[in-house]
Tab-separated table of C-alpha atoms in Angstrom:
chain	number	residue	atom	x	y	z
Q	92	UNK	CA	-14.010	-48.935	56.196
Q	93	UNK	CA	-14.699	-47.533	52.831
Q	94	UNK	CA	-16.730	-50.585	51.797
Q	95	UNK	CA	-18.637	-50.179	54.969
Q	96	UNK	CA	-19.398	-46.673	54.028
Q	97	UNK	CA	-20.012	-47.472	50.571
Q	98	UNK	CA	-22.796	-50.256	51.437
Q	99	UNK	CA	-24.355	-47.005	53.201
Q	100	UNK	CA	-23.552	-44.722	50.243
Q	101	UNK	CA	-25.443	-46.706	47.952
Q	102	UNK	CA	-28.320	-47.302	50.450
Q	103	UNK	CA	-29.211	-43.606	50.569
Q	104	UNK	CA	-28.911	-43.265	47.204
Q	105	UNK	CA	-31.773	-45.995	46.495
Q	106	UNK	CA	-33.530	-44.204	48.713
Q	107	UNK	CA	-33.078	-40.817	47.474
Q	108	UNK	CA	-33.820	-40.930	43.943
Q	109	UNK	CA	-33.931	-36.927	44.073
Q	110	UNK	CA	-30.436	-36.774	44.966
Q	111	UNK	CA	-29.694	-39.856	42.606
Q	112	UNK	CA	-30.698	-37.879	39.634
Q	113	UNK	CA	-28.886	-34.698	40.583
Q	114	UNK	CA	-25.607	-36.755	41.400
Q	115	UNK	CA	-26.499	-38.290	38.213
Q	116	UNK	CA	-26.500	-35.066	35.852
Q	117	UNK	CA	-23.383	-34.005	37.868
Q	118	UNK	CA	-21.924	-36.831	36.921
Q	119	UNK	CA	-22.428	-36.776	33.081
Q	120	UNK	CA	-19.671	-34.433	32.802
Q	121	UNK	CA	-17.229	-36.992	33.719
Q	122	UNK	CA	-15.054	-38.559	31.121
Q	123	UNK	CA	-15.974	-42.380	30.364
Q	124	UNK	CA	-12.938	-43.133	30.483
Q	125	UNK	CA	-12.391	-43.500	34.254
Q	126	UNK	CA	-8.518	-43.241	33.615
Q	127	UNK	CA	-8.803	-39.962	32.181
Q	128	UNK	CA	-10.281	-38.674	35.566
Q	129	UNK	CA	-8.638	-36.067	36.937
Q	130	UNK	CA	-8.642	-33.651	40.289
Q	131	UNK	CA	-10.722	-31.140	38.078
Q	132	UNK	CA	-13.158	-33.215	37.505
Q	133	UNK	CA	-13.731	-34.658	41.124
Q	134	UNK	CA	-13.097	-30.823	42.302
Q	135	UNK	CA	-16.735	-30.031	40.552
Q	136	UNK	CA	-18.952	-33.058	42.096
Q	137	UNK	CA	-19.932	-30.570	44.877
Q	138	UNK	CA	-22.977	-32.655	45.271
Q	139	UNK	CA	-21.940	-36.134	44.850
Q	140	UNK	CA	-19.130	-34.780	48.046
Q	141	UNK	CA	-22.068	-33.431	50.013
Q	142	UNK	CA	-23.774	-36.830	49.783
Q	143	UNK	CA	-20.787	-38.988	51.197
Q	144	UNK	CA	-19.965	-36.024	53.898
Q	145	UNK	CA	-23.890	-36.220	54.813
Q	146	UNK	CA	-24.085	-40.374	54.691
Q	147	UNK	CA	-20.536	-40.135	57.157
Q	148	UNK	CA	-22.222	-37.709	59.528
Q	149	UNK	CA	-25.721	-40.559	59.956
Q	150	UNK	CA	-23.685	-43.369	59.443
Q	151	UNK	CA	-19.873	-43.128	60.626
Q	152	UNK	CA	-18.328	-46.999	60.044
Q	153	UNK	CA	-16.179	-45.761	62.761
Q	154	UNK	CA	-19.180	-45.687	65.151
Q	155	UNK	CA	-17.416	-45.904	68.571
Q	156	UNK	CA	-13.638	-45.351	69.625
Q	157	UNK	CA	-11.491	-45.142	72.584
Q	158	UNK	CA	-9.036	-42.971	73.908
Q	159	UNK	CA	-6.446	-43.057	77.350
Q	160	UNK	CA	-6.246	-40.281	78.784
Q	161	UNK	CA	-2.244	-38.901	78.750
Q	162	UNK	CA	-2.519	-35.706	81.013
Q	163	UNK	CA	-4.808	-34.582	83.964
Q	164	UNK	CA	-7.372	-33.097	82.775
Q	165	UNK	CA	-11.457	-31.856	82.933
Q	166	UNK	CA	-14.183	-33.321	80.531
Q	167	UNK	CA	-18.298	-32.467	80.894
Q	168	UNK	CA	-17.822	-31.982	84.787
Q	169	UNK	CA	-15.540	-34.839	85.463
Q	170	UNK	CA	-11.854	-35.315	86.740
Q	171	UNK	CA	-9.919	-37.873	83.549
Q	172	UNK	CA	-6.303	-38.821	84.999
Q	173	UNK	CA	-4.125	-40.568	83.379
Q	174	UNK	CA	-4.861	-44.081	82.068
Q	175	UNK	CA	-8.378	-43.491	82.246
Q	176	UNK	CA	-10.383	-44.545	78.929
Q	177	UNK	CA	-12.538	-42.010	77.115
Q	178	UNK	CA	-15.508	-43.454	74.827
Q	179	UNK	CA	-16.314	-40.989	71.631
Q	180	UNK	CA	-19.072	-42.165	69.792
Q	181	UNK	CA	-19.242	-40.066	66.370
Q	182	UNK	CA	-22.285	-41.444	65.861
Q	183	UNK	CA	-24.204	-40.074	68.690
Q	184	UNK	CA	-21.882	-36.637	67.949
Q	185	UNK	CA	-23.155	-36.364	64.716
Q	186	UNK	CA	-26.585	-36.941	65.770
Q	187	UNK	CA	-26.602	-33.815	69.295
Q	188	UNK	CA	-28.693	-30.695	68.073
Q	189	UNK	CA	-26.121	-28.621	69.235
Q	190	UNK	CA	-23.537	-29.134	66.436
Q	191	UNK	CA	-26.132	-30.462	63.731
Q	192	UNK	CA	-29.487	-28.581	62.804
Q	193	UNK	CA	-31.913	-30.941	62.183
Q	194	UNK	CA	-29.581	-33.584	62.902
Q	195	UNK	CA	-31.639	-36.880	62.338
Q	196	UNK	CA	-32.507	-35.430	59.068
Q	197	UNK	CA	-30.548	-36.641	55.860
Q	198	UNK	CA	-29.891	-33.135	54.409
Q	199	UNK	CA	-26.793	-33.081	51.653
Q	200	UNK	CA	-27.849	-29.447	51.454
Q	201	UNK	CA	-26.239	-28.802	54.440
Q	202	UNK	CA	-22.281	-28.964	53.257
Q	203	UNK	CA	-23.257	-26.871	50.116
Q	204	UNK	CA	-23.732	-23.893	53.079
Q	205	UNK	CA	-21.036	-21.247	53.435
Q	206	UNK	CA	-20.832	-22.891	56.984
Q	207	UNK	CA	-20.619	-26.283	56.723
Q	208	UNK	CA	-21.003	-28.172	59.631
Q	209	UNK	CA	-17.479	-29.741	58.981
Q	210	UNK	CA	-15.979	-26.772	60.564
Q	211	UNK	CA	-17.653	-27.041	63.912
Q	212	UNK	CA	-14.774	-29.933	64.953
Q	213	UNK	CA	-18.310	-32.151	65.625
Q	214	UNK	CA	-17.678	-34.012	62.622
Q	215	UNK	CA	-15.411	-36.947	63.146
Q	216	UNK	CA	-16.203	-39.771	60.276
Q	217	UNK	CA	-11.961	-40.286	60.493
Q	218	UNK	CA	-11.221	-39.402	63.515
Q	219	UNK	CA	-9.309	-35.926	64.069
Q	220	UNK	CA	-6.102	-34.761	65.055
Q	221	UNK	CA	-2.972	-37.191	65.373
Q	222	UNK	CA	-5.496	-40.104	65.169
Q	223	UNK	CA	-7.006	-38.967	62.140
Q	224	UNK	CA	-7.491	-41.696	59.275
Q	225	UNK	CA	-4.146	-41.662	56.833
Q	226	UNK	CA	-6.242	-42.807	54.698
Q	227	UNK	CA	-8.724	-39.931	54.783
Q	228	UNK	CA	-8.911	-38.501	52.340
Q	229	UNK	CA	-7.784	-40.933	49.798
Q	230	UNK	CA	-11.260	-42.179	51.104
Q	231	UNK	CA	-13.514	-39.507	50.753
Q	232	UNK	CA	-12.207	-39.029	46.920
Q	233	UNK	CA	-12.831	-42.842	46.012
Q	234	UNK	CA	-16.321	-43.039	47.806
Q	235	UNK	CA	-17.006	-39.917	46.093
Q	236	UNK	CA	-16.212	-41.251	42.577
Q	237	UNK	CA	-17.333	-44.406	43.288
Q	238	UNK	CA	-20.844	-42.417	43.968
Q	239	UNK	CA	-20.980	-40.566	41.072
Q	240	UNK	CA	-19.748	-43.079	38.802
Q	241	UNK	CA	-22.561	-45.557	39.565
Q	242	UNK	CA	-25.390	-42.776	39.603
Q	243	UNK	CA	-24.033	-41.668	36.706
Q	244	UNK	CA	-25.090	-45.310	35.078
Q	245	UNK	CA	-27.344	-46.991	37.341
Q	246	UNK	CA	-30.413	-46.164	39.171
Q	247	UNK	CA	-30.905	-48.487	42.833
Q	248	UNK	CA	-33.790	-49.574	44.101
Q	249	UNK	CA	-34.629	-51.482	47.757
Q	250	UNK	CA	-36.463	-54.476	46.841
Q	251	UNK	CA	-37.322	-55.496	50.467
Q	252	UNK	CA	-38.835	-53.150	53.181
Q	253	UNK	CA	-35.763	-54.263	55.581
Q	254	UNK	CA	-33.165	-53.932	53.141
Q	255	UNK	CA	-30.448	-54.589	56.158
Q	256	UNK	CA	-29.699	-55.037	59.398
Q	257	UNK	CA	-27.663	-52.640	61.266
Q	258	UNK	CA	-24.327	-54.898	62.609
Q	259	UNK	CA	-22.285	-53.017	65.440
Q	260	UNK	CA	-19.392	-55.430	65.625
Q	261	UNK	CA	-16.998	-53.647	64.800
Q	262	UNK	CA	-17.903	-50.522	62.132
Q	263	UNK	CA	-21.445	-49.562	61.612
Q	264	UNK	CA	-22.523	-51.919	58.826
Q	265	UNK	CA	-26.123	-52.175	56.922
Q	266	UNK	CA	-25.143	-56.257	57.048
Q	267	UNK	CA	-26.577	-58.489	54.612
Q	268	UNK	CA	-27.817	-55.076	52.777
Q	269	UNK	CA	-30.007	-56.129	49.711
Q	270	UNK	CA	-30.056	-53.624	46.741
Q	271	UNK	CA	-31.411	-53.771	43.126
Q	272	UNK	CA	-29.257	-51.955	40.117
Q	273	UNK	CA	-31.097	-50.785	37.419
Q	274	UNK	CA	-28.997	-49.614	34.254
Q	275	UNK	CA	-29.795	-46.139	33.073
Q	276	UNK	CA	-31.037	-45.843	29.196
């Protein structure tokens, strides 16, 4: 999944170039030497962290997942019983009005707030609660290096008006994406 979310990572930072530069200048601060990277350092890219939180809320690879029901219970109106199957979609979740302001919008501002939207428990890029990711948030840190790191030394471009297509099978994937890296002077 992180390469899924990558592939979107560096798509809306092609086209952002706004937010490329800022991640950019954030990113200067970084040692070269990516070894000598430390939690300090990864603790202050508050806006290379907003950028992956903001590309997982539009584009979760974990688009669609199931649950069984274990216990009687109520959900929107309806009776689940046990061994019924739930569909969650965090990608339409992330995408209702009612947990998101402006919630087609691409806004990295919004997890620089005092009240993120993070803390609403509408935010599900890993999953949540005993089916959260293990991998979490080994995740988030390496997509959010892996971000800063190549703003840091690269602008990106789209060369083609379609860059992708979206694939479903699966994750949520820009397949076949087509991006052009430009080194920085």
């Amino acid at each position: 999944m992180p390469t899924r979310a990558g592939a979107w990572l560096l798509l809306n930072l092609a086209r952002r170039p706004q937010w490329a530069e800022h991640i950019a200048a954030e990113a200067s601060a970084l040692p070269h030497d990516g070894h000598q990277v430390d939690a300090g350092h990864v603790a202050r890219l508050r806006t290379a962290d907003a950028f992956v939180r903001e590309t997982l809320r539009l584009y979760p690879p974990n688009w669609l997942t199931s649950r069984v029901v274990a216990q009687p219970t109520h959900l929107g109106g309806h009776r689940l019983v046990p061994g019924d199957r739930v569909m969650v979609s965090p990608y339409l979740l992330h995408r209702d009005e009612r947990h998101h302001d402006r919630a087609d919008t691409f806004a990295p501002e919004r997890w620089l707030e005092a009240s993120s939207p993070g803390t609403t428990g509408a935010y599900l890029p890993f999953g949540a609660g005993p089916r959260l990711c293990p991998g979490a948030s080994l995740a988030s840190l390496e997509l959010v290096l892996v971000l800063a790191m190549t703003a840091r030394t690269h602008r990106l471009s789209c060369p083609d008006s379609q860059p992708y297509r979206l694939d479903t099978d699966g994750a949520l994937t820009p397949a076949g994406l087509h991006l052009a890296f430009h080194p920085r002077g």
